[in-house]
mmCIF file of C-alpha atoms in Angstrom:
data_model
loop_
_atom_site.group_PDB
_atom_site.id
_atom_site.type_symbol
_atom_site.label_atom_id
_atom_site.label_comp_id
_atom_site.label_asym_id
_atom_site.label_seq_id
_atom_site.Cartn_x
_atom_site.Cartn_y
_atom_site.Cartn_z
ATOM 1 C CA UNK D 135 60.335 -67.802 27.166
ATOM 2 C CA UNK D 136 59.336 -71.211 28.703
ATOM 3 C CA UNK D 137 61.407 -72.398 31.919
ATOM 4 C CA UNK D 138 61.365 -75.767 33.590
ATOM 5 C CA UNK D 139 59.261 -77.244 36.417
ATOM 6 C CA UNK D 140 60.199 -80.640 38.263
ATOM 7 C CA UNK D 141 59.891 -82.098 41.490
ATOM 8 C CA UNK D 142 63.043 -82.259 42.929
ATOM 9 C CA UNK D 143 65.664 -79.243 42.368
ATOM 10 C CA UNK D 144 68.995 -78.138 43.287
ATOM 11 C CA UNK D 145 69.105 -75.223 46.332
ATOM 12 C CA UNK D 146 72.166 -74.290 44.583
ATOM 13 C CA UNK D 147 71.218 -73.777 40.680
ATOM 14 C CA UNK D 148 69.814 -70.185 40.292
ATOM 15 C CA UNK D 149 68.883 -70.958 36.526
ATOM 16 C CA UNK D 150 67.377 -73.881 34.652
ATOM 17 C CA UNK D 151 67.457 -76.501 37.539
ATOM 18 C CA UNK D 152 68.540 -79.678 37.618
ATOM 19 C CA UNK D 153 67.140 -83.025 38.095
ATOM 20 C CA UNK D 154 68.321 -86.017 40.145
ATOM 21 C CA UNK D 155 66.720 -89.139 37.912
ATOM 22 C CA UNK D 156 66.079 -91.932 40.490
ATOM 23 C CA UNK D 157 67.756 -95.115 39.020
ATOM 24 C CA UNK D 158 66.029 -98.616 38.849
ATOM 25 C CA UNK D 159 67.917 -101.451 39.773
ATOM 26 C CA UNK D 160 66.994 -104.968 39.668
ATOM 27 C CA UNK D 161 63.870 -103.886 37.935
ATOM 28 C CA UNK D 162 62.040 -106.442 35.736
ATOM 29 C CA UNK D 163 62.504 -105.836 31.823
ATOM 30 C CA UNK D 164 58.880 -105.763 31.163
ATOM 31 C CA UNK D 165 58.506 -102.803 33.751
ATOM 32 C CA UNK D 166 61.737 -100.587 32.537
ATOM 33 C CA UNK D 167 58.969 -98.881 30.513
ATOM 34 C CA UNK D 168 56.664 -98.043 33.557
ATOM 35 C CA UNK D 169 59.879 -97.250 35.661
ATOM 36 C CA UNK D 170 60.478 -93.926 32.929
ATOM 37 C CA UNK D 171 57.219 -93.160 32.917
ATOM 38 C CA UNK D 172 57.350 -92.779 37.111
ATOM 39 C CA UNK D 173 60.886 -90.652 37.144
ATOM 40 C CA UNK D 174 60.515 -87.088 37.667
ATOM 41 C CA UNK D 175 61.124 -85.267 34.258
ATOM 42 C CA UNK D 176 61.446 -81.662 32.774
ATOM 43 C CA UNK D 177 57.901 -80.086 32.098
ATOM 44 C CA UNK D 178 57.659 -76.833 30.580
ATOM 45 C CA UNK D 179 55.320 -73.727 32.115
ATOM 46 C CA UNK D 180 53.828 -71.038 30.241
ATOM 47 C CA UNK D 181 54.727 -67.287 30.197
ATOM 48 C CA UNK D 182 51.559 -66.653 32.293
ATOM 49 C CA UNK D 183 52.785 -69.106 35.333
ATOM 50 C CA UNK D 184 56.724 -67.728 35.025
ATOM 51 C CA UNK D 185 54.935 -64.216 35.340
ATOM 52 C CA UNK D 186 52.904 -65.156 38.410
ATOM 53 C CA UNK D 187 55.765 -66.724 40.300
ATOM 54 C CA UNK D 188 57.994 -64.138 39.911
ATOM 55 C CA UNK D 189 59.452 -62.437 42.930
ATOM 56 C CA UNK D 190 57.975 -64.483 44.983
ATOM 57 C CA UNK D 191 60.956 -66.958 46.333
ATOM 58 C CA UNK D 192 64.559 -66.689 47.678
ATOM 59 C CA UNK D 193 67.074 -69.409 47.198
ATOM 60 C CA UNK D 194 69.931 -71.133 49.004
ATOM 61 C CA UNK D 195 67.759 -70.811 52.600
ATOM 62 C CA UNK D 196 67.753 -67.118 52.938
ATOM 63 C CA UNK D 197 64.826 -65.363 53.861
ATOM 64 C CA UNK D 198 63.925 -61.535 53.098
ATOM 65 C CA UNK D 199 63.680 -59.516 56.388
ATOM 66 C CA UNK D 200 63.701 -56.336 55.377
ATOM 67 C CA UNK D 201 62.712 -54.266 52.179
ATOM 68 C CA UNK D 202 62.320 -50.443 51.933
ATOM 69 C CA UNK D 203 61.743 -47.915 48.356
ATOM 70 C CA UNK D 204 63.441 -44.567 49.068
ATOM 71 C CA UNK D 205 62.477 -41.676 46.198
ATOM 72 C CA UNK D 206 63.953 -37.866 46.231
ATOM 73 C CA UNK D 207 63.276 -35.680 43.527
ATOM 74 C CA UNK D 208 64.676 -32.405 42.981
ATOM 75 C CA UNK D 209 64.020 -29.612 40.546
ATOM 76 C CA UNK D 210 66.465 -26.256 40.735
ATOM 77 C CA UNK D 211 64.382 -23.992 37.826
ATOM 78 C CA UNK D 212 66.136 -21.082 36.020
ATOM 79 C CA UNK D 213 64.350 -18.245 37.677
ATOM 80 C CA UNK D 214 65.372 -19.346 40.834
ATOM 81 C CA UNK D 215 62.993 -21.973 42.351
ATOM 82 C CA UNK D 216 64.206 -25.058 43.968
ATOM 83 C CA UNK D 217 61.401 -27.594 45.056
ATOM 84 C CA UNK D 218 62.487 -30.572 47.406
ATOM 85 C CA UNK D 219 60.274 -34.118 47.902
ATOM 86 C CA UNK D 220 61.153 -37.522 49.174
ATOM 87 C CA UNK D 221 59.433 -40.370 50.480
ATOM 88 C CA UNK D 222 61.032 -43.330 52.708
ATOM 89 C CA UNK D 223 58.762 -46.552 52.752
ATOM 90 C CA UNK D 224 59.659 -49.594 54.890
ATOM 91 C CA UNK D 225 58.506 -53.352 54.939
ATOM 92 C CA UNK D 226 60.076 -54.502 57.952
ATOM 93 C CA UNK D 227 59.506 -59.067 57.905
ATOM 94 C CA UNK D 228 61.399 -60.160 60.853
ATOM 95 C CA UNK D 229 58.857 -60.493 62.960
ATOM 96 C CA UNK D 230 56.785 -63.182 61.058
ATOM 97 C CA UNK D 231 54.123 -60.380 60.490
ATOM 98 C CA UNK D 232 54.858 -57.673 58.039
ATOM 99 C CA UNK D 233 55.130 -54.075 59.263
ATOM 100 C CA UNK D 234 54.663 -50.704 57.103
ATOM 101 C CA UNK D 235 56.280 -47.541 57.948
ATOM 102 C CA UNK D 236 56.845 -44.247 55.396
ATOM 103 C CA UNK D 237 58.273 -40.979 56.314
ATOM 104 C CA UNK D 238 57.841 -38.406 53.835
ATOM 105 C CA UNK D 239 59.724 -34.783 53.166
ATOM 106 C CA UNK D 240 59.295 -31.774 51.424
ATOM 107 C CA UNK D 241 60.172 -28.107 50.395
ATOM 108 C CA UNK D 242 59.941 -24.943 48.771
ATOM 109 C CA UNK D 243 62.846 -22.654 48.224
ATOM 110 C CA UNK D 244 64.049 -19.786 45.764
ATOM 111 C CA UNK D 245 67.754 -18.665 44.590
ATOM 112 C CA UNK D 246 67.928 -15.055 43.699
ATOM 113 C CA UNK D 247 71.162 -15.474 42.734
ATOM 114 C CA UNK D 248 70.103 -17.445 39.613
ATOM 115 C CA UNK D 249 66.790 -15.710 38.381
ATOM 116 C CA UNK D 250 66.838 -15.148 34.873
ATOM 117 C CA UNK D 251 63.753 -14.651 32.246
ATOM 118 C CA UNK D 252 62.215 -17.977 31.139
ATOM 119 C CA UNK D 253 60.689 -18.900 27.720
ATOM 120 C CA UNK D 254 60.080 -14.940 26.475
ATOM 121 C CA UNK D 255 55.860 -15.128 26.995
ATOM 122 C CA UNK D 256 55.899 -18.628 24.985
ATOM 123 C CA UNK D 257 53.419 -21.289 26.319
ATOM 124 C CA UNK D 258 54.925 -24.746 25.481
ATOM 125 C CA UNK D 259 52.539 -28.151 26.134
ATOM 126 C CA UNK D 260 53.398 -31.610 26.704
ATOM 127 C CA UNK D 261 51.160 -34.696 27.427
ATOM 128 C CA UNK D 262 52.277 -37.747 29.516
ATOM 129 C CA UNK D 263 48.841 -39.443 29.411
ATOM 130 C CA UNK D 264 50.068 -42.274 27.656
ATOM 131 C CA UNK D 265 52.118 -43.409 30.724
ATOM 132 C CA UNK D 266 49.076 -44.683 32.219
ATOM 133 C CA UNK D 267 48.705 -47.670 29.708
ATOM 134 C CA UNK D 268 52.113 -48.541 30.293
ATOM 135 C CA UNK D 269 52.662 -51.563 32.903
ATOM 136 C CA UNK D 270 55.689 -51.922 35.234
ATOM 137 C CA UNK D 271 58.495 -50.076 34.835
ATOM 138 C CA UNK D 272 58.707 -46.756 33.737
ATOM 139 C CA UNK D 273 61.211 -44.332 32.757
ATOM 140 C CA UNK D 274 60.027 -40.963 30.944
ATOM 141 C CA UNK D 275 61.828 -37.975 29.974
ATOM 142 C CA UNK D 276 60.034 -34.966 27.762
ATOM 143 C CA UNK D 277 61.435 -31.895 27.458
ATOM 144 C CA UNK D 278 60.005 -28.907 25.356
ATOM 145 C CA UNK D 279 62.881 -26.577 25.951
ATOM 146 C CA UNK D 280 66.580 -25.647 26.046
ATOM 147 C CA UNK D 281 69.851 -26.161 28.073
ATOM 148 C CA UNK D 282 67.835 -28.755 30.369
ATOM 149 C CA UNK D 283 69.693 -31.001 32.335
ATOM 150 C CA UNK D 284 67.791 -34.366 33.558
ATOM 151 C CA UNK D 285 68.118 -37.022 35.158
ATOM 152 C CA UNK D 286 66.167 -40.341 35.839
ATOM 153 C CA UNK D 287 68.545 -42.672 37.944
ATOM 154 C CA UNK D 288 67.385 -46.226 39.715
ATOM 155 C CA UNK D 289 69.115 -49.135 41.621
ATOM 156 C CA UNK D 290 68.338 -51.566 43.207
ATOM 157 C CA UNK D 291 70.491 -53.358 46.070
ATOM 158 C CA UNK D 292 70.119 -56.983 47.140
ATOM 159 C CA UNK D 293 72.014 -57.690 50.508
ATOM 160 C CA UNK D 294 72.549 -60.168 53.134
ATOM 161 C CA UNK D 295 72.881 -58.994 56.913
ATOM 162 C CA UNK D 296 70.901 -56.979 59.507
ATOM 163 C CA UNK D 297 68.923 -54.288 58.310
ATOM 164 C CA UNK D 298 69.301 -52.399 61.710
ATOM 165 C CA UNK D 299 66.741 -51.036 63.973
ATOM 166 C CA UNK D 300 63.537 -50.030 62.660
ATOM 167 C CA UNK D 301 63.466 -47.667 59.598
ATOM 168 C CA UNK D 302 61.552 -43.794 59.272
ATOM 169 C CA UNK D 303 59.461 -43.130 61.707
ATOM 170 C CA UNK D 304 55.131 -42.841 61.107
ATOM 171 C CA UNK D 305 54.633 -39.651 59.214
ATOM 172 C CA UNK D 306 51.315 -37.853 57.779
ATOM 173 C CA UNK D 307 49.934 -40.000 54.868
ATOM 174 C CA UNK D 308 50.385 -36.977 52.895
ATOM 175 C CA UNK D 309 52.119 -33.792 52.915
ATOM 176 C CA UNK D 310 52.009 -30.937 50.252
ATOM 177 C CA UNK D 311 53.022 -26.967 50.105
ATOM 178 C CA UNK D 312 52.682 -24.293 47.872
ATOM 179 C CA UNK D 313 54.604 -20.838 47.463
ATOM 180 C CA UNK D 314 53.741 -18.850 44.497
ATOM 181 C CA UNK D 315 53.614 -21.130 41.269
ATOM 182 C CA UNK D 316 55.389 -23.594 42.778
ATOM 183 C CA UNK D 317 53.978 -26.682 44.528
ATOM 184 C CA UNK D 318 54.956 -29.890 46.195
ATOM 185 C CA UNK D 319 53.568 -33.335 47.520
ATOM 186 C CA UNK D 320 54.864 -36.776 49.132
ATOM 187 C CA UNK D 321 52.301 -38.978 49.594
ATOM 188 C CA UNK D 322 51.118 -42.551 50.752
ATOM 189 C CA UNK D 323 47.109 -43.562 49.862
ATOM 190 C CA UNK D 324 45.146 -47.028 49.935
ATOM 191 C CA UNK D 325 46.790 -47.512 46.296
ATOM 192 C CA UNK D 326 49.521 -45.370 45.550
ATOM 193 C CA UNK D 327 52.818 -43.814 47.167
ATOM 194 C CA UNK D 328 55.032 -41.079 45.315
ATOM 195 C CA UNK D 329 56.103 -37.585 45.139
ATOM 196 C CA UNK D 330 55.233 -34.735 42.774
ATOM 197 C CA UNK D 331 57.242 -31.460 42.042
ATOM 198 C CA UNK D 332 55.055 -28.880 40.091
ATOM 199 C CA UNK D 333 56.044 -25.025 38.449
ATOM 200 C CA UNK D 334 53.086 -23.315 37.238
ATOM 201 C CA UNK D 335 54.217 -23.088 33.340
ATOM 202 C CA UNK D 336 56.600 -25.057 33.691
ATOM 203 C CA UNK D 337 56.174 -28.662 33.543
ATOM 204 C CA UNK D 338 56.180 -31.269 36.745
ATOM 205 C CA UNK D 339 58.442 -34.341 38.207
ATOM 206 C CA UNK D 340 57.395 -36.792 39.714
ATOM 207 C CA UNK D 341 57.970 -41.004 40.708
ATOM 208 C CA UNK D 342 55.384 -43.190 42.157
ATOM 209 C CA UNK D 343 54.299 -46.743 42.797
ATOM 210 C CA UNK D 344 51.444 -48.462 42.318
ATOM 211 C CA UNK D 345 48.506 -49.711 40.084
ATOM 212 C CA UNK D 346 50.894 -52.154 38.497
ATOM 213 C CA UNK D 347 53.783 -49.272 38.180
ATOM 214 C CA UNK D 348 56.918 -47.814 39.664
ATOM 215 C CA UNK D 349 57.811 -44.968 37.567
ATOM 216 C CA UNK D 350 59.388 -41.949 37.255
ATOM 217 C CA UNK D 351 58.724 -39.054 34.692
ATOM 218 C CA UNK D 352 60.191 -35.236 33.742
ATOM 219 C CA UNK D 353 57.658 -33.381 31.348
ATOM 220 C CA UNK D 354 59.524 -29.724 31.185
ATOM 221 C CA UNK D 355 58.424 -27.309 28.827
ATOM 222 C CA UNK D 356 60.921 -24.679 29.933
ATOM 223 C CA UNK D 357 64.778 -23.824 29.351
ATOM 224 C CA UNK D 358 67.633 -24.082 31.779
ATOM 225 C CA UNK D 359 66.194 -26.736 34.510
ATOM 226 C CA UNK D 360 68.182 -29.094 36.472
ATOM 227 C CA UNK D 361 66.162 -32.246 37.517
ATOM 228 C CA UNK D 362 66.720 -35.353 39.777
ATOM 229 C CA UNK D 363 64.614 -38.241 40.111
ATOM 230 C CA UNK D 364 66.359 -40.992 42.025
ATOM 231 C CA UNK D 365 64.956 -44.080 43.258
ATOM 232 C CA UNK D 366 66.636 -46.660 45.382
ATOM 233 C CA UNK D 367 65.206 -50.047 46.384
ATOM 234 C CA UNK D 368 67.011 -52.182 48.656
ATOM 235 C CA UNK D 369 66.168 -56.136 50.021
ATOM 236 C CA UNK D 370 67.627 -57.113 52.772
ATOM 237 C CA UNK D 371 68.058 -60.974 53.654
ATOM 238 C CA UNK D 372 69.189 -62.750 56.676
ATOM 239 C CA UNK D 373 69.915 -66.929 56.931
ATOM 240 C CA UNK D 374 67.275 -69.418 58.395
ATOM 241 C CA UNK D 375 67.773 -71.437 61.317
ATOM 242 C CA UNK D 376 68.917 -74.559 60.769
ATOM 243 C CA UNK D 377 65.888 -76.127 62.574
ATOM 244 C CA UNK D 378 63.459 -74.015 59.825
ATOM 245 C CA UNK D 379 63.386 -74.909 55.939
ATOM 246 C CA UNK D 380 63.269 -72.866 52.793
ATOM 247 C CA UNK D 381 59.623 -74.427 52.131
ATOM 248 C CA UNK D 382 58.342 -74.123 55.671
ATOM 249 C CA UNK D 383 59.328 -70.169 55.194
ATOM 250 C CA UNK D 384 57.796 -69.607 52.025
ATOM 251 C CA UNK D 385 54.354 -71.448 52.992
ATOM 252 C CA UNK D 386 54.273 -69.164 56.297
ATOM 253 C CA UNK D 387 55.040 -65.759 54.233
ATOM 254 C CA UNK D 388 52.120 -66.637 51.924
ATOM 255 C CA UNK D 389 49.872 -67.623 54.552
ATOM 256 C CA UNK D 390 50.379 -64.383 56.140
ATOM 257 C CA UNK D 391 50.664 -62.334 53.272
ATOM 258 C CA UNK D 392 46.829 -62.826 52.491
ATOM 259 C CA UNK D 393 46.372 -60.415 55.768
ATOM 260 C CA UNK D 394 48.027 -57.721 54.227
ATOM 261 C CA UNK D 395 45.940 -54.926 53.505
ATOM 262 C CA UNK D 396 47.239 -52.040 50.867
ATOM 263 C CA UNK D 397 50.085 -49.486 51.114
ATOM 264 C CA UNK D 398 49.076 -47.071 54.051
ATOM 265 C CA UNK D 399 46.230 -49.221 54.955
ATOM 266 C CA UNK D 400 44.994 -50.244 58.565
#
């Protein structure tokens, strides 16, 4: 789909934007035709350049000041085993120079109250390799077994306001633990962020970000499961002075963006 580039453009059109057309007056009648040729006019851009500037800008004078990814993942098993991750990441803007923050969580625990005999000696496979060629995105459910209930759920919240004080605090870059066949990880690296719920048999959960993804997936080859992937991604944007434009703000986010190093980095 091809959108619309011109020179001058509306604060207050969110879609195709409009142009103001200077008018000539008095103008000669053997200059009208140079006089169109001068007005701005509606040029159309290429998939590639709507790609690259997406995301980029905020309209209407508001500026992001806050954005944070929050992902919990749960996984309650039939023979009892309940395995617990979630990871908190913050981009906190206000300050003119971007700061990173992550807290992740985790745990282990087990239900006797619900152990029953899983998949009578059967050995079920499943392979989620092809989720690697897939780009932004993902949602991925495969299930191998019965009476599984799953559930891959994400929104994404847009607001104006104060974000509050500072978000999680500085955790470990990684955390992990293992009990038995069970084991469990929330982790932050120089490319990737996520969490990953494992059963020894049984299949994994798990949601991430990075290398050109957000994703979640649920490969179970099991009966009686119940699974929750849930990631939540909120922006938070507060007004600009009156004394600072839209433009000024975006040119001094990109100039400082080129600073930024990668997720967890120095």
């Amino acid at each position: 789909m091809n959108a619309c580039r011109a020179k001058r453009m509306s604060s207050k059109t969110s879609g195709w934007l409009l142009l103001g057309l200077l008018a000539s007056t008095g103008a000669q009648a053997e200059n009208r035709a140079e006089d169109r040729a001068d007005r701005p006019r509606l040029q159309e851009i290429t998939d590639a350049e709507l790609a690259a500037m997406r995301g980029r800008y905020t309209l209407a004078g508001n500026a992001v000041a806050w954005f944070g990814v929050s992902l919990i993942s749960q996984w309650h098993s039939a023979d009892g085993q309940q395995l617990n991750a979630g990871l908190q990441l913050n981009f906190d803007l206000r300050s003119g120079r971007p700061r990173f923050s992550y807290q992740p969580t985790i745990s282990i625990g087990y239900d006797d109250s619900s152990s029953v005999a899983l998949n009578g000696g059967s050995v079920r496979h499943i392979d989620s390799a092809g989720l690697a060629n897939v780009d932004g995105f993902v949602q991925a459910v495969q299930l191998a077994g019965d009476g599984n209930r799953v559930s891959n759920q994400a929104l994404l919240i847009v607001r104006d306001g104060n974000p509050g004080e500072a978000g999680a605090e500085q955790g470990p870059l990684a955390l992990d633990q293992q009990a038995g066949p069970a084991s469990v990880q929330a982790y932050v690296d120089g490319q990737r962020a996520g969490v990953l719920l494992q059963l020894a048999g049984q299949g994994q959960v798990r949601q991430w970000l990075g290398n050109g993804q957000i994703g979640q997936a649920v490969a179970l080859g099991t009966d009686g499961s119940w699974v929750s992937n849930q990631l939540r991604m909120e922006v938070v944007r507060t007004p600009m002075s009156n004394g600072v434009s839209l433009t000024q703000n975006v040119a001094q986010a990109l100039a400082s963006s080129r600073g930024l190093g990668p997720i967890g980095g120095p």
